[in-house]
Amino acid sequence: MFVDRDSLKRSEPDLACTGALQSPSTGIVDSHGFMLALQGGLEANGGQVVLNTRVARLELLEQGGYRVHAETDGADTYALTCKELILSAGHGAPQLASALEGANPPAAYLAKGSYFKLQGKAPFSRLIYPVPEPGGLGVHLTLDLQHQARFGPDVEWVETMDYRVDPARGERFYAAIRRYWPDLADGVLVPDYSGIRPKISGPGELAADFRIDGPAHHGLEGLVALYGIESPGLTSAMAIADYVAEMIATES
Ligand SMILES: Cc1cc2nc3c(=O)[nH]c(=O)nc-3n(C[C@H](O)[C@H](O)[C@H](O)COP(=O)(O)OP(=O)(O)OC[C@H]3O[C@@H](n4cnc5c(N)ncnc54)[C@H](O)[C@@H]3O)c2cc1C
C-alpha cells in the first residue's frame, strides 16, 4: 500500500523520501534453516547431498538420458546416468549445458554485489528499498535475524569469481544510503560479505527474467535447465521447484 511522507515521519522518522510502498508481508528468512529443512526432506525421500564434487561434463546418451561426469576434490572421477536431469548449477549452468546439443544456453555474465554492515543500532524497523538501479535492486537496507543492519548489494560487473569485499567501494555506499538516510555518520560502515549474480543479460541490456528451459523449449526429454536465477531466487525457490516438477511431469 502507498504510504505518504507524514505517516512515514511517525513510523520511520529517519527516512528521507516523498512517499513509499509498504509491503506488510516482506521479511527475511533463516536461509540456513531453510537449507537444512530441504536437505532433511531430500534425505527422508532417499536423496543424497554430495559435497566437494564438481560436475566436469554432461553427456547426452544415444538411447536417451544423460551421463553426469563428476570429479571429487581428490581428483577421483566417476559418472552416473539418469533419465531426468535438473540443471540448476547457478553460474555453472550455461557452460555445462553447452555440451548438450540443442540445449542452447544463454550468454553468461557475472555481477558482484558487496554488502557493508552498520556498526551500531539499526535506524529503521523494517527493510528499506530505494528505487532499483540498472543491474540490481539498489543499495537497500536489510535487517538480519539479530536485527543488525546491513546495506547492499551494489552492482559490479566482473570477469572472475572473487568474493573479497573491496573496502574502497564503501565510499559509494555512503552517497547511495544518504539519499534515503541523510543522518548516516562517517566511518560506521564496515565491509561484510559479497555474492555474485549469475546474469544472463549484460551491462546496459534490459534485465532478464529467470529462464527455465524444459523439453518443450529445447526438445531434450527429461532435461530442465535453469539460468539467471538471481534475486529473488531464494524467496521463489519453492515456487520454482513446483514449476520445474510440473514441467518434468507434463513435457517429458
Ligand atoms: C548479492 C546477492 C544477493 C541476493 N539476495 C537475495 C535476496 O535477498 N532474496 C532472494 O530471494 N534471493 C537473493 N539472491 C539470489 C539467490 O541467492 C539465488 O537466487 C539462489 O541462490 C539461486 O539458487 P540456485 O540453487 O539456483 O543457485 P546457487 O545458489 O548458485 O547454487 C548453484 C550451486 O551449483 C554449484 N555448481 C556450479 N557449477 C557446478 C559444477 N560444475 N559442479 C558441481 N556444482 C556446481 C555451485 O557451487 C552452487 O553451489 C541474492 C543473490 C546475490 C548474488
PDB file of C-alpha atoms and ligand atoms in Angstrom:
ATOM      1  CA  MET A   1       0.000   0.000   0.000  1.00  0.00           C
ATOM      2  CA  PHE A   2       1.095   3.592  -0.597  1.00  0.00           C
ATOM      3  CA  VAL A   3       2.312   5.475   2.491  1.00  0.00           C
ATOM      4  CA  ASP A   4       2.715   9.244   2.403  1.00  0.00           C
ATOM      5  CA  ARG A   5       5.512  11.278   3.902  1.00  0.00           C
ATOM      6  CA  ASP A   6       3.518  12.337   7.006  1.00  0.00           C
ATOM      7  CA  SER A   7       2.721   8.827   8.182  1.00  0.00           C
ATOM      8  CA  LEU A   8       6.289   7.763   7.435  1.00  0.00           C
ATOM      9  CA  LYS A   9       7.540  10.566   9.656  1.00  0.00           C
ATOM     10  CA  ARG A  10       5.762   8.780  12.517  1.00  0.00           C
ATOM     11  CA  SER A  11       6.755   5.175  11.738  1.00  0.00           C
ATOM     12  CA  GLU A  12      10.273   5.703  10.279  1.00  0.00           C
ATOM     13  CA  PRO A  13      11.315   9.210  11.395  1.00  0.00           C
ATOM     14  CA  ASP A  14      14.863   8.949   9.977  1.00  0.00           C
ATOM     15  CA  LEU A  15      13.733   8.012   6.474  1.00  0.00           C
ATOM     16  CA  ALA A  16      14.022  10.721   3.807  1.00  0.00           C
ATOM     17  CA  CYS A  17      11.550  10.218   0.959  1.00  0.00           C
ATOM     18  CA  THR A  18       8.456  11.711  -0.628  1.00  0.00           C
ATOM     19  CA  GLY A  19       6.429   8.516  -0.206  1.00  0.00           C
ATOM     20  CA  ALA A  20       6.803   4.757  -0.099  1.00  0.00           C
ATOM     21  CA  LEU A  21       5.137   1.486  -0.977  1.00  0.00           C
ATOM     22  CA  GLN A  22       4.704  -0.628   2.121  1.00  0.00           C
ATOM     23  CA  SER A  23       4.639  -4.403   1.836  1.00  0.00           C
ATOM     24  CA  PRO A  24       3.341  -5.758   5.183  1.00  0.00           C
ATOM     25  CA  SER A  25       4.397  -9.339   4.403  1.00  0.00           C
ATOM     26  CA  THR A  26       8.004  -8.597   3.387  1.00  0.00           C
ATOM     27  CA  GLY A  27      10.620 -10.022   5.732  1.00  0.00           C
ATOM     28  CA  ILE A  28      13.682 -12.209   5.910  1.00  0.00           C
ATOM     29  CA  VAL A  29      14.084 -15.964   6.123  1.00  0.00           C
ATOM     30  CA  ASP A  30      16.561 -18.082   8.049  1.00  0.00           C
ATOM     31  CA  SER A  31      18.306 -19.322   4.900  1.00  0.00           C
ATOM     32  CA  HIS A  32      20.479 -21.851   6.752  1.00  0.00           C
ATOM     33  CA  GLY A  33      17.422 -23.313   8.490  1.00  0.00           C
ATOM     34  CA  PHE A  34      15.609 -23.420   5.142  1.00  0.00           C
ATOM     35  CA  MET A  35      18.506 -25.338   3.520  1.00  0.00           C
ATOM     36  CA  LEU A  36      18.589 -27.809   6.401  1.00  0.00           C
ATOM     37  CA  ALA A  37      14.846 -28.379   6.052  1.00  0.00           C
ATOM     38  CA  LEU A  38      15.260 -29.030   2.312  1.00  0.00           C
ATOM     39  CA  GLN A  39      18.150 -31.413   2.986  1.00  0.00           C
ATOM     40  CA  GLY A  40      16.028 -33.232   5.579  1.00  0.00           C
ATOM     41  CA  GLY A  41      13.155 -33.588   3.097  1.00  0.00           C
ATOM     42  CA  LEU A  42      15.507 -34.811   0.375  1.00  0.00           C
ATOM     43  CA  GLU A  43      17.192 -37.410   2.571  1.00  0.00           C
ATOM     44  CA  ALA A  44      13.894 -38.614   4.026  1.00  0.00           C
ATOM     45  CA  ASN A  45      12.874 -39.410   0.444  1.00  0.00           C
ATOM     46  CA  GLY A  46      16.033 -41.344  -0.398  1.00  0.00           C
ATOM     47  CA  GLY A  47      18.015 -38.467  -1.917  1.00  0.00           C
ATOM     48  CA  GLN A  48      21.592 -37.528  -1.124  1.00  0.00           C
ATOM     49  CA  VAL A  49      23.560 -34.270  -0.934  1.00  0.00           C
ATOM     50  CA  VAL A  50      27.056 -34.784  -2.371  1.00  0.00           C
ATOM     51  CA  LEU A  51      29.608 -32.111  -1.479  1.00  0.00           C
ATOM     52  CA  ASN A  52      33.108 -31.300  -2.768  1.00  0.00           C
ATOM     53  CA  THR A  53      32.297 -32.807  -6.122  1.00  0.00           C
ATOM     54  CA  ARG A  54      32.415 -30.932  -9.416  1.00  0.00           C
ATOM     55  CA  VAL A  55      30.378 -31.878 -12.449  1.00  0.00           C
ATOM     56  CA  ALA A  56      33.006 -31.694 -15.172  1.00  0.00           C
ATOM     57  CA  ARG A  57      30.814 -32.546 -18.138  1.00  0.00           C
ATOM     58  CA  LEU A  58      27.313 -33.619 -19.156  1.00  0.00           C
ATOM     59  CA  GLU A  59      26.704 -36.110 -21.928  1.00  0.00           C
ATOM     60  CA  LEU A  60      23.554 -36.791 -23.917  1.00  0.00           C
ATOM     61  CA  LEU A  61      23.151 -40.551 -24.352  1.00  0.00           C
ATOM     62  CA  GLU A  62      22.096 -42.004 -27.714  1.00  0.00           C
ATOM     63  CA  GLN A  63      19.480 -44.260 -26.124  1.00  0.00           C
ATOM     64  CA  GLY A  64      18.069 -41.277 -24.169  1.00  0.00           C
ATOM     65  CA  GLY A  65      19.006 -39.924 -20.774  1.00  0.00           C
ATOM     66  CA  TYR A  66      22.172 -38.277 -19.550  1.00  0.00           C
ATOM     67  CA  ARG A  67      25.559 -39.195 -18.147  1.00  0.00           C
ATOM     68  CA  VAL A  68      26.945 -36.844 -15.499  1.00  0.00           C
ATOM     69  CA  HIS A  69      30.743 -36.920 -15.308  1.00  0.00           C
ATOM     70  CA  ALA A  70      31.969 -35.761 -11.915  1.00  0.00           C
ATOM     71  CA  GLU A  71      35.258 -35.379 -10.104  1.00  0.00           C
ATOM     72  CA  THR A  72      35.924 -35.105  -6.381  1.00  0.00           C
ATOM     73  CA  ASP A  73      38.398 -32.806  -4.642  1.00  0.00           C
ATOM     74  CA  GLY A  74      40.890 -35.665  -4.588  1.00  0.00           C
ATOM     75  CA  ALA A  75      40.572 -35.798  -8.432  1.00  0.00           C
ATOM     76  CA  ASP A  76      38.746 -39.162  -8.382  1.00  0.00           C
ATOM     77  CA  THR A  77      36.295 -39.292 -11.270  1.00  0.00           C
ATOM     78  CA  TYR A  78      33.034 -41.120 -11.662  1.00  0.00           C
ATOM     79  CA  ALA A  79      29.891 -40.969 -13.750  1.00  0.00           C
ATOM     80  CA  LEU A  80      26.231 -41.592 -13.133  1.00  0.00           C
ATOM     81  CA  THR A  81      23.392 -41.867 -15.564  1.00  0.00           C
ATOM     82  CA  CYS A  82      19.860 -40.558 -15.245  1.00  0.00           C
ATOM     83  CA  LYS A  83      16.695 -40.193 -17.291  1.00  0.00           C
ATOM     84  CA  GLU A  84      15.801 -36.824 -15.821  1.00  0.00           C
ATOM     85  CA  LEU A  85      18.259 -34.025 -15.162  1.00  0.00           C
ATOM     86  CA  ILE A  86      17.571 -30.685 -13.462  1.00  0.00           C
ATOM     87  CA  LEU A  87      20.470 -28.388 -14.255  1.00  0.00           C
ATOM     88  CA  SER A  88      20.421 -25.754 -11.503  1.00  0.00           C
ATOM     89  CA  ALA A  89      24.141 -25.055 -11.226  1.00  0.00           C
ATOM     90  CA  GLY A  90      23.895 -21.256 -10.891  1.00  0.00           C
ATOM     91  CA  HIS A  91      26.968 -19.695 -12.539  1.00  0.00           C
ATOM     92  CA  GLY A  92      27.983 -23.098 -13.920  1.00  0.00           C
ATOM     93  CA  ALA A  93      24.699 -23.874 -15.721  1.00  0.00           C
ATOM     94  CA  PRO A  94      25.269 -22.203 -19.140  1.00  0.00           C
ATOM     95  CA  GLN A  95      28.714 -23.752 -19.571  1.00  0.00           C
ATOM     96  CA  LEU A  96      27.541 -27.243 -18.519  1.00  0.00           C
ATOM     97  CA  ALA A  97      24.510 -27.047 -20.841  1.00  0.00           C
ATOM     98  CA  SER A  98      26.675 -26.033 -23.798  1.00  0.00           C
ATOM     99  CA  ALA A  99      27.852 -29.668 -24.080  1.00  0.00           C
ATOM    100  CA  LEU A 100      24.260 -30.831 -24.695  1.00  0.00           C
ATOM    101  CA  GLU A 101      23.411 -30.396 -28.352  1.00  0.00           C
ATOM    102  CA  GLY A 102      20.160 -28.483 -28.693  1.00  0.00           C
ATOM    103  CA  ALA A 103      20.153 -27.015 -25.187  1.00  0.00           C
ATOM    104  CA  ASN A 104      21.231 -23.576 -26.494  1.00  0.00           C
ATOM    105  CA  PRO A 105      22.051 -21.895 -23.177  1.00  0.00           C
ATOM    106  CA  PRO A 106      22.123 -18.095 -22.907  1.00  0.00           C
ATOM    107  CA  ALA A 107      25.298 -16.000 -22.699  1.00  0.00           C
ATOM    108  CA  ALA A 108      26.595 -15.736 -19.134  1.00  0.00           C
ATOM    109  CA  TYR A 109      27.769 -12.657 -17.214  1.00  0.00           C
ATOM    110  CA  LEU A 110      28.794 -12.099 -13.618  1.00  0.00           C
ATOM    111  CA  ALA A 111      27.695  -9.152 -11.474  1.00  0.00           C
ATOM    112  CA  LYS A 112      29.149  -8.991  -8.000  1.00  0.00           C
ATOM    113  CA  GLY A 113      27.176  -7.494  -5.139  1.00  0.00           C
ATOM    114  CA  SER A 114      29.003  -6.363  -1.994  1.00  0.00           C
ATOM    115  CA  TYR A 115      27.479  -5.686   1.404  1.00  0.00           C
ATOM    116  CA  PHE A 116      28.599  -3.333   4.175  1.00  0.00           C
ATOM    117  CA  LYS A 117      27.288  -3.690   7.691  1.00  0.00           C
ATOM    118  CA  LEU A 118      26.416  -0.884  10.017  1.00  0.00           C
ATOM    119  CA  GLN A 119      28.263  -0.596  13.305  1.00  0.00           C
ATOM    120  CA  GLY A 120      25.630   0.419  15.823  1.00  0.00           C
ATOM    121  CA  LYS A 121      21.874   0.306  16.124  1.00  0.00           C
ATOM    122  CA  ALA A 122      19.665  -0.153  13.043  1.00  0.00           C
ATOM    123  CA  PRO A 123      17.980   3.170  12.136  1.00  0.00           C
ATOM    124  CA  PHE A 124      14.796   1.593  10.743  1.00  0.00           C
ATOM    125  CA  SER A 125      12.395  -1.066  11.958  1.00  0.00           C
ATOM    126  CA  ARG A 126      11.806  -2.663   8.555  1.00  0.00           C
ATOM    127  CA  LEU A 127      13.631  -3.384   5.292  1.00  0.00           C
ATOM    128  CA  ILE A 128      14.092  -0.240   3.189  1.00  0.00           C
ATOM    129  CA  TYR A 129      14.417  -0.434  -0.613  1.00  0.00           C
ATOM    130  CA  PRO A 130      15.238   2.631  -2.716  1.00  0.00           C
ATOM    131  CA  VAL A 131      14.194   2.725  -6.382  1.00  0.00           C
ATOM    132  CA  PRO A 132      16.080  -0.063  -8.265  1.00  0.00           C
ATOM    133  CA  GLU A 133      19.258   0.705 -10.221  1.00  0.00           C
ATOM    134  CA  PRO A 134      20.354  -0.922 -13.517  1.00  0.00           C
ATOM    135  CA  GLY A 135      21.577  -4.489 -12.800  1.00  0.00           C
ATOM    136  CA  GLY A 136      20.291  -4.701  -9.218  1.00  0.00           C
ATOM    137  CA  LEU A 137      17.782  -3.617  -6.614  1.00  0.00           C
ATOM    138  CA  GLY A 138      19.801  -0.638  -5.358  1.00  0.00           C
ATOM    139  CA  VAL A 139      21.740  -0.337  -2.094  1.00  0.00           C
ATOM    140  CA  HIS A 140      18.944  -1.329   0.263  1.00  0.00           C
ATOM    141  CA  LEU A 141      18.827  -1.940   3.980  1.00  0.00           C
ATOM    142  CA  THR A 142      18.333  -5.460   5.249  1.00  0.00           C
ATOM    143  CA  LEU A 143      17.978  -6.496   8.854  1.00  0.00           C
ATOM    144  CA  ASP A 144      19.389  -9.885   9.783  1.00  0.00           C
ATOM    145  CA  LEU A 145      17.941 -12.339  12.322  1.00  0.00           C
ATOM    146  CA  GLN A 146      19.775 -10.442  15.125  1.00  0.00           C
ATOM    147  CA  HIS A 147      18.270  -7.131  13.872  1.00  0.00           C
ATOM    148  CA  GLN A 148      21.711  -5.979  12.702  1.00  0.00           C
ATOM    149  CA  ALA A 149      21.552  -3.605   9.709  1.00  0.00           C
ATOM    150  CA  ARG A 150      23.378  -4.419   6.500  1.00  0.00           C
ATOM    151  CA  PHE A 151      23.440  -2.368   3.289  1.00  0.00           C
ATOM    152  CA  GLY A 152      23.827  -3.708  -0.219  1.00  0.00           C
ATOM    153  CA  PRO A 153      24.262  -5.284  -2.585  1.00  0.00           C
ATOM    154  CA  ASP A 154      25.770  -2.907  -5.156  1.00  0.00           C
ATOM    155  CA  VAL A 155      26.422  -3.911  -8.773  1.00  0.00           C
ATOM    156  CA  GLU A 156      29.949  -4.531 -10.087  1.00  0.00           C
ATOM    157  CA  TRP A 157      30.332  -6.371 -13.409  1.00  0.00           C
ATOM    158  CA  VAL A 158      33.241  -8.809 -13.014  1.00  0.00           C
ATOM    159  CA  GLU A 159      35.057 -11.448 -15.080  1.00  0.00           C
ATOM    160  CA  THR A 160      36.167 -13.736 -12.253  1.00  0.00           C
ATOM    161  CA  MET A 161      34.728 -15.109  -9.028  1.00  0.00           C
ATOM    162  CA  ASP A 162      36.489 -13.175  -6.271  1.00  0.00           C
ATOM    163  CA  TYR A 163      34.310 -12.788  -3.180  1.00  0.00           C
ATOM    164  CA  ARG A 164      36.578 -10.394  -1.261  1.00  0.00           C
ATOM    165  CA  VAL A 165      34.855  -7.094  -0.453  1.00  0.00           C
ATOM    166  CA  ASP A 166      36.887  -4.065  -1.516  1.00  0.00           C
ATOM    167  CA  PRO A 167      36.712  -1.540   1.396  1.00  0.00           C
ATOM    168  CA  ALA A 168      37.067   1.291  -1.170  1.00  0.00           C
ATOM    169  CA  ARG A 169      33.570   0.529  -2.506  1.00  0.00           C
ATOM    170  CA  GLY A 170      32.241   1.796   0.846  1.00  0.00           C
ATOM    171  CA  GLU A 171      32.545   5.409  -0.400  1.00  0.00           C
ATOM    172  CA  ARG A 172      29.767   4.904  -2.957  1.00  0.00           C
ATOM    173  CA  PHE A 173      27.620   3.278  -0.279  1.00  0.00           C
ATOM    174  CA  TYR A 174      27.660   6.413   1.861  1.00  0.00           C
ATOM    175  CA  ALA A 175      26.393   8.503  -1.054  1.00  0.00           C
ATOM    176  CA  ALA A 176      23.698   5.974  -2.033  1.00  0.00           C
ATOM    177  CA  ILE A 177      22.439   5.455   1.534  1.00  0.00           C
ATOM    178  CA  ARG A 178      22.381   9.177   2.382  1.00  0.00           C
ATOM    179  CA  ARG A 179      19.796   9.671  -0.359  1.00  0.00           C
ATOM    180  CA  TYR A 180      17.276   7.992   1.959  1.00  0.00           C
ATOM    181  CA  TRP A 181      19.103   8.207   5.326  1.00  0.00           C
ATOM    182  CA  PRO A 182      20.829  11.616   5.421  1.00  0.00           C
ATOM    183  CA  ASP A 183      21.927  11.146   9.056  1.00  0.00           C
ATOM    184  CA  LEU A 184      24.324   8.302   8.247  1.00  0.00           C
ATOM    185  CA  ALA A 185      27.553   9.212  10.073  1.00  0.00           C
ATOM    186  CA  ASP A 186      31.021   8.878   8.546  1.00  0.00           C
ATOM    187  CA  GLY A 187      33.067   5.754   9.331  1.00  0.00           C
ATOM    188  CA  VAL A 188      30.255   3.483  10.534  1.00  0.00           C
ATOM    189  CA  LEU A 189      30.121   1.063   7.583  1.00  0.00           C
ATOM    190  CA  VAL A 190      32.442  -1.958   7.547  1.00  0.00           C
ATOM    191  CA  PRO A 191      32.944  -4.452   4.691  1.00  0.00           C
ATOM    192  CA  ASP A 192      30.764  -7.536   5.174  1.00  0.00           C
ATOM    193  CA  TYR A 193      30.336 -10.232   2.511  1.00  0.00           C
ATOM    194  CA  SER A 194      29.585 -10.428  -1.200  1.00  0.00           C
ATOM    195  CA  GLY A 195      27.678 -12.577  -3.660  1.00  0.00           C
ATOM    196  CA  ILE A 196      27.965 -12.927  -7.425  1.00  0.00           C
ATOM    197  CA  ARG A 197      24.839 -12.908  -9.586  1.00  0.00           C
ATOM    198  CA  PRO A 198      24.655 -15.441 -12.454  1.00  0.00           C
ATOM    199  CA  LYS A 199      23.444 -12.898 -15.030  1.00  0.00           C
ATOM    200  CA  ILE A 200      22.098 -13.777 -18.469  1.00  0.00           C
ATOM    201  CA  SER A 201      21.820 -10.144 -19.627  1.00  0.00           C
ATOM    202  CA  GLY A 202      24.917  -7.975 -19.850  1.00  0.00           C
ATOM    203  CA  PRO A 203      25.726  -4.411 -18.802  1.00  0.00           C
ATOM    204  CA  GLY A 204      23.373  -1.903 -20.430  1.00  0.00           C
ATOM    205  CA  GLU A 205      20.923  -4.585 -21.566  1.00  0.00           C
ATOM    206  CA  LEU A 206      17.369  -4.933 -20.279  1.00  0.00           C
ATOM    207  CA  ALA A 207      17.296  -7.071 -17.125  1.00  0.00           C
ATOM    208  CA  ALA A 208      16.430 -10.674 -17.987  1.00  0.00           C
ATOM    209  CA  ASP A 209      13.846 -12.690 -16.093  1.00  0.00           C
ATOM    210  CA  PHE A 210      14.595 -16.189 -14.759  1.00  0.00           C
ATOM    211  CA  ARG A 211      14.983 -18.559 -17.700  1.00  0.00           C
ATOM    212  CA  ILE A 212      13.746 -22.110 -17.162  1.00  0.00           C
ATOM    213  CA  ASP A 213      14.049 -24.267 -20.289  1.00  0.00           C
ATOM    214  CA  GLY A 214      12.101 -27.521 -20.390  1.00  0.00           C
ATOM    215  CA  PRO A 215      11.671 -30.183 -23.092  1.00  0.00           C
ATOM    216  CA  ALA A 216       9.007 -28.128 -24.923  1.00  0.00           C
ATOM    217  CA  HIS A 217      11.658 -25.416 -25.398  1.00  0.00           C
ATOM    218  CA  HIS A 218      14.770 -27.398 -26.367  1.00  0.00           C
ATOM    219  CA  GLY A 219      13.406 -30.818 -27.316  1.00  0.00           C
ATOM    220  CA  LEU A 220      15.663 -32.768 -24.935  1.00  0.00           C
ATOM    221  CA  GLU A 221      13.477 -35.169 -22.995  1.00  0.00           C
ATOM    222  CA  GLY A 222      13.921 -35.171 -19.232  1.00  0.00           C
ATOM    223  CA  LEU A 223      16.036 -32.006 -19.122  1.00  0.00           C
ATOM    224  CA  VAL A 224      15.100 -28.816 -17.288  1.00  0.00           C
ATOM    225  CA  ALA A 225      17.812 -26.143 -17.258  1.00  0.00           C
ATOM    226  CA  LEU A 226      17.652 -23.064 -15.033  1.00  0.00           C
ATOM    227  CA  TYR A 227      19.560 -19.905 -15.929  1.00  0.00           C
ATOM    228  CA  GLY A 228      19.841 -16.450 -14.409  1.00  0.00           C
ATOM    229  CA  ILE A 229      18.285 -17.453 -11.077  1.00  0.00           C
ATOM    230  CA  GLU A 230      19.394 -14.348  -9.216  1.00  0.00           C
ATOM    231  CA  SER A 231      17.406 -12.427  -6.609  1.00  0.00           C
ATOM    232  CA  PRO A 232      14.674 -13.272  -5.632  1.00  0.00           C
ATOM    233  CA  GLY A 233      15.595 -16.870  -6.421  1.00  0.00           C
ATOM    234  CA  LEU A 234      15.826 -17.863  -2.774  1.00  0.00           C
ATOM    235  CA  THR A 235      12.404 -16.396  -1.961  1.00  0.00           C
ATOM    236  CA  SER A 236      10.971 -18.071  -5.055  1.00  0.00           C
ATOM    237  CA  ALA A 237      12.704 -21.436  -4.527  1.00  0.00           C
ATOM    238  CA  MET A 238       9.603 -23.439  -3.627  1.00  0.00           C
ATOM    239  CA  ALA A 239       7.538 -21.904  -6.451  1.00  0.00           C
ATOM    240  CA  ILE A 240      10.390 -22.583  -8.920  1.00  0.00           C
ATOM    241  CA  ALA A 241      10.573 -26.188  -7.687  1.00  0.00           C
ATOM    242  CA  ASP A 242       6.825 -26.663  -8.295  1.00  0.00           C
ATOM    243  CA  TYR A 243       7.198 -25.145 -11.766  1.00  0.00           C
ATOM    244  CA  VAL A 244      10.121 -27.464 -12.626  1.00  0.00           C
ATOM    245  CA  ALA A 245       8.321 -30.559 -11.268  1.00  0.00           C
ATOM    246  CA  GLU A 246       5.280 -29.698 -13.389  1.00  0.00           C
ATOM    247  CA  MET A 247       7.487 -29.256 -16.470  1.00  0.00           C
ATOM    248  CA  ILE A 248       9.137 -32.642 -15.965  1.00  0.00           C
ATOM    249  CA  ALA A 249       5.746 -34.294 -15.438  1.00  0.00           C
ATOM    250  CA  THR A 250       3.996 -32.760 -18.440  1.00  0.00           C
ATOM    251  CA  GLU A 251       6.703 -32.141 -21.030  1.00  0.00           C
ATOM    252  CA  SER A 252       8.752 -35.360 -20.848  1.00  0.00           C
TER     253      SER A 252
HETATM  254  C1  LIG B   1      24.374 -10.467  -3.771  1.00  0.00           C
HETATM  255  C2  LIG B   1      23.143 -11.332  -3.836  1.00  0.00           C
HETATM  256  C3  LIG B   1      22.026 -11.042  -3.051  1.00  0.00           C
HETATM  257  C4  LIG B   1      20.888 -11.834  -3.104  1.00  0.00           C
HETATM  258  N1  LIG B   1      19.806 -11.516  -2.324  1.00  0.00           N
HETATM  259  C5  LIG B   1      18.696 -12.273  -2.401  1.00  0.00           C
HETATM  260  C6  LIG B   1      17.548 -11.957  -1.618  1.00  0.00           C
HETATM  261  O1  LIG B   1      17.550 -11.015  -0.828  1.00  0.00           O
HETATM  262  N2  LIG B   1      16.438 -12.726  -1.751  1.00  0.00           N
HETATM  263  C7  LIG B   1      16.384 -13.773  -2.609  1.00  0.00           C
HETATM  264  O2  LIG B   1      15.348 -14.416  -2.720  1.00  0.00           O
HETATM  265  N3  LIG B   1      17.459 -14.111  -3.363  1.00  0.00           N
HETATM  266  C8  LIG B   1      18.611 -13.385  -3.276  1.00  0.00           C
HETATM  267  N4  LIG B   1      19.689 -13.705  -4.052  1.00  0.00           N
HETATM  268  C9  LIG B   1      19.559 -14.761  -5.051  1.00  0.00           C
HETATM  269  C10 LIG B   1      19.752 -16.163  -4.505  1.00  0.00           C
HETATM  270  O3  LIG B   1      20.970 -16.252  -3.802  1.00  0.00           O
HETATM  271  C11 LIG B   1      19.752 -17.105  -5.711  1.00  0.00           C
HETATM  272  O4  LIG B   1      18.584 -16.894  -6.484  1.00  0.00           O
HETATM  273  C12 LIG B   1      19.795 -18.556  -5.307  1.00  0.00           C
HETATM  274  O5  LIG B   1      20.947 -18.838  -4.559  1.00  0.00           O
HETATM  275  C13 LIG B   1      19.781 -19.428  -6.561  1.00  0.00           C
HETATM  276  O6  LIG B   1      19.813 -20.761  -6.165  1.00  0.00           O
HETATM  277  P1  LIG B   1      20.333 -21.846  -7.175  1.00  0.00           P
HETATM  278  O7  LIG B   1      20.256 -23.135  -6.436  1.00  0.00           O
HETATM  279  O8  LIG B   1      19.648 -21.702  -8.488  1.00  0.00           O
HETATM  280  O9  LIG B   1      21.868 -21.453  -7.474  1.00  0.00           O
HETATM  281  P2  LIG B   1      23.084 -21.368  -6.485  1.00  0.00           P
HETATM  282  O10 LIG B   1      22.665 -20.971  -5.105  1.00  0.00           O
HETATM  283  O11 LIG B   1      24.104 -20.518  -7.200  1.00  0.00           O
HETATM  284  O12 LIG B   1      23.594 -22.854  -6.404  1.00  0.00           O
HETATM  285  C14 LIG B   1      24.215 -23.466  -7.514  1.00  0.00           C
HETATM  286  C15 LIG B   1      25.221 -24.454  -6.960  1.00  0.00           C
HETATM  287  O13 LIG B   1      25.769 -25.188  -8.052  1.00  0.00           O
HETATM  288  C16 LIG B   1      27.140 -25.345  -7.818  1.00  0.00           C
HETATM  289  N5  LIG B   1      27.825 -25.607  -9.093  1.00  0.00           N
HETATM  290  C17 LIG B   1      28.034 -24.756 -10.123  1.00  0.00           C
HETATM  291  N6  LIG B   1      28.713 -25.382 -11.101  1.00  0.00           N
HETATM  292  C18 LIG B   1      28.926 -26.651 -10.668  1.00  0.00           C
HETATM  293  C19 LIG B   1      29.569 -27.776 -11.226  1.00  0.00           C
HETATM  294  N7  LIG B   1      30.139 -27.748 -12.433  1.00  0.00           N
HETATM  295  N8  LIG B   1      29.617 -28.921 -10.486  1.00  0.00           N
HETATM  296  C20 LIG B   1      29.039 -29.011  -9.256  1.00  0.00           C
HETATM  297  N9  LIG B   1      28.405 -27.954  -8.672  1.00  0.00           N
HETATM  298  C21 LIG B   1      28.344 -26.799  -9.385  1.00  0.00           C
HETATM  299  C22 LIG B   1      27.572 -24.034  -7.185  1.00  0.00           C
HETATM  300  O14 LIG B   1      28.784 -24.206  -6.492  1.00  0.00           O
HETATM  301  C23 LIG B   1      26.400 -23.783  -6.255  1.00  0.00           C
HETATM  302  O15 LIG B   1      26.584 -24.401  -5.012  1.00  0.00           O
HETATM  303  C24 LIG B   1      20.851 -12.944  -3.993  1.00  0.00           C
HETATM  304  C25 LIG B   1      21.977 -13.253  -4.761  1.00  0.00           C
HETATM  305  C26 LIG B   1      23.113 -12.458  -4.685  1.00  0.00           C
HETATM  306  C27 LIG B   1      24.318 -12.812  -5.539  1.00  0.00           C
END
